[in-house]
Short mmCIF file of C-alpha atoms in Angstrom, two decimals:
data_model
loop_
_atom_site.label_atom_id
_atom_site.label_comp_id
_atom_site.label_asym_id
_atom_site.label_seq_id
_atom_site.Cartn_x
_atom_site.Cartn_y
_atom_site.Cartn_z
CA UNK T 1335 47.15 -33.00 56.74
CA UNK T 1336 44.37 -34.82 54.96
CA UNK T 1337 40.78 -33.57 54.72
CA UNK T 1338 38.09 -35.47 56.37
CA UNK T 1339 35.60 -37.21 54.10
CA UNK T 1340 32.98 -34.97 55.77
CA UNK T 1341 34.79 -31.87 54.78
CA UNK T 1342 35.27 -32.98 51.06
CA UNK T 1343 31.57 -33.97 51.01
CA UNK T 1344 30.59 -30.72 52.65
CA UNK T 1345 32.73 -28.67 50.17
CA UNK T 1346 31.18 -30.58 47.13
CA UNK T 1347 27.73 -29.96 48.55
CA UNK T 1348 28.34 -26.37 48.85
CA UNK T 1349 29.87 -26.10 45.39
CA UNK T 1350 26.92 -28.10 44.01
CA UNK T 1351 24.47 -25.63 45.87
CA UNK T 1352 26.30 -22.65 44.57
CA UNK T 1353 26.21 -23.94 40.94
CA UNK T 1354 22.48 -24.96 41.34
CA UNK T 1355 21.82 -21.39 42.60
CA UNK T 1356 23.64 -19.86 39.71
CA UNK T 1357 21.81 -22.27 37.18
CA UNK T 1358 18.51 -21.16 38.75
CA UNK T 1359 19.36 -17.53 38.52
CA UNK T 1360 20.37 -17.92 34.93
CA UNK T 1361 17.16 -19.88 34.28
CA UNK T 1362 15.03 -17.20 35.81
CA UNK T 1363 16.75 -14.54 33.77
CA UNK T 1364 16.11 -16.45 30.54
CA UNK T 1365 12.61 -17.01 31.44
CA UNK T 1366 12.04 -13.32 32.11
CA UNK T 1367 13.61 -12.44 28.71
CA UNK T 1368 11.35 -14.98 26.98
CA UNK T 1369 8.29 -13.51 28.70
CA UNK T 1370 9.41 -10.06 27.62
CA UNK T 1371 10.05 -11.22 24.07
CA UNK T 1372 6.46 -12.96 24.21
CA UNK T 1373 4.91 -9.59 25.32
CA UNK T 1374 6.86 -7.72 22.77
CA UNK T 1375 5.71 -10.05 19.97
CA UNK T 1376 2.07 -9.80 21.21
CA UNK T 1377 2.26 -5.89 21.20
CA UNK T 1378 3.80 -5.93 17.75
CA UNK T 1379 1.03 -8.30 16.53
CA UNK T 1380 -1.70 -6.12 17.89
CA UNK T 1381 -0.18 -2.98 16.34
CA UNK T 1382 0.16 -4.75 13.01
CA UNK T 1383 -3.43 -6.08 13.24
CA UNK T 1384 -4.71 -2.41 14.04
CA UNK T 1385 -2.60 -1.10 11.07
CA UNK T 1386 -4.17 -3.96 8.72
CA UNK T 1387 -7.75 -3.10 9.73
CA UNK T 1388 -7.00 0.70 9.33
CA UNK T 1389 -5.49 0.05 5.73
CA UNK T 1390 -8.36 -2.21 4.86
CA UNK T 1391 -10.83 0.25 5.79
CA UNK T 1392 -9.04 3.06 4.00
CA UNK T 1393 -8.72 0.77 0.89
CA UNK T 1394 -12.46 0.13 1.22
CA UNK T 1395 -13.28 3.82 1.33
CA UNK T 1396 -10.95 4.48 -1.65
CA UNK T 1397 -12.62 1.81 -3.65
CA UNK T 1398 -16.14 3.20 -3.00
CA UNK T 1399 -14.96 6.70 -3.92
CA UNK T 1400 -13.02 5.41 -7.03
CA UNK T 1401 -16.34 3.56 -7.99
CA UNK T 1402 -18.42 6.46 -7.62
CA UNK T 1403 -16.02 8.69 -9.82
CA UNK T 1404 -15.98 5.98 -12.39
CA UNK T 1405 -19.87 5.86 -12.43
CA UNK T 1406 -19.88 9.77 -12.57
CA UNK T 1407 -17.45 9.81 -15.37
CA UNK T 1408 -19.26 6.95 -17.12
CA UNK T 1409 -22.55 9.02 -17.02
CA UNK T 1410 -20.92 12.20 -17.97
CA UNK T 1411 -19.39 10.38 -21.07
CA UNK T 1412 -22.84 8.85 -21.96
CA UNK T 1413 -24.30 12.34 -21.71
CA UNK T 1414 -21.46 13.83 -24.06
CA UNK T 1415 -21.96 11.04 -26.53
CA UNK T 1416 -25.79 11.78 -26.60
CA UNK T 1417 -25.06 15.60 -26.97
CA UNK T 1418 -22.61 14.73 -29.80
CA UNK T 1419 -25.02 12.48 -31.62
CA UNK T 1420 -27.77 15.20 -31.32
CA UNK T 1421 -25.42 17.73 -32.64
CA UNK T 1422 -24.16 15.47 -35.57
CA UNK T 1423 -27.87 14.78 -36.34
CA UNK T 1424 -28.70 18.35 -36.31
CA UNK T 1425 -25.73 19.07 -38.65
CA UNK T 1426 -26.69 16.30 -41.00
CA UNK T 1427 -30.25 17.53 -41.02
CA UNK T 1428 -29.07 21.14 -41.91
CA UNK T 1429 -26.88 19.80 -44.46
CA UNK T 1430 -29.66 17.85 -46.10
CA UNK T 1431 -31.94 20.74 -45.84
CA UNK T 1432 -29.31 23.11 -47.58
CA UNK T 1433 -28.80 20.28 -50.26
CA UNK T 1434 -32.46 20.21 -51.00
CA UNK T 1435 -32.79 23.88 -51.11
CA UNK T 1436 -29.88 24.19 -53.60
CA UNK T 1437 -31.73 21.92 -56.03
#
């Protein structure tokens, strides 16, 4: 019993339709996965951008604080140097006065 050409053609068409449907379903799944990956990447970039902005802001604040501290220490050091100079001058003056008195 031989199959009629119509039956073979019909079976072939059904097979192709089934395969095409499977391919379309696979394509749709892959597109969905790609879209999810794109969204995940966009979310990750957004979070990373936010973290970078926060870190830059914190670094800016730390830099300002550090500069303020350095300026404060510089001023304090200059005041100490000035006080030390005055004390050395006073000591030298006293030593000179005592040296004159001994003569």
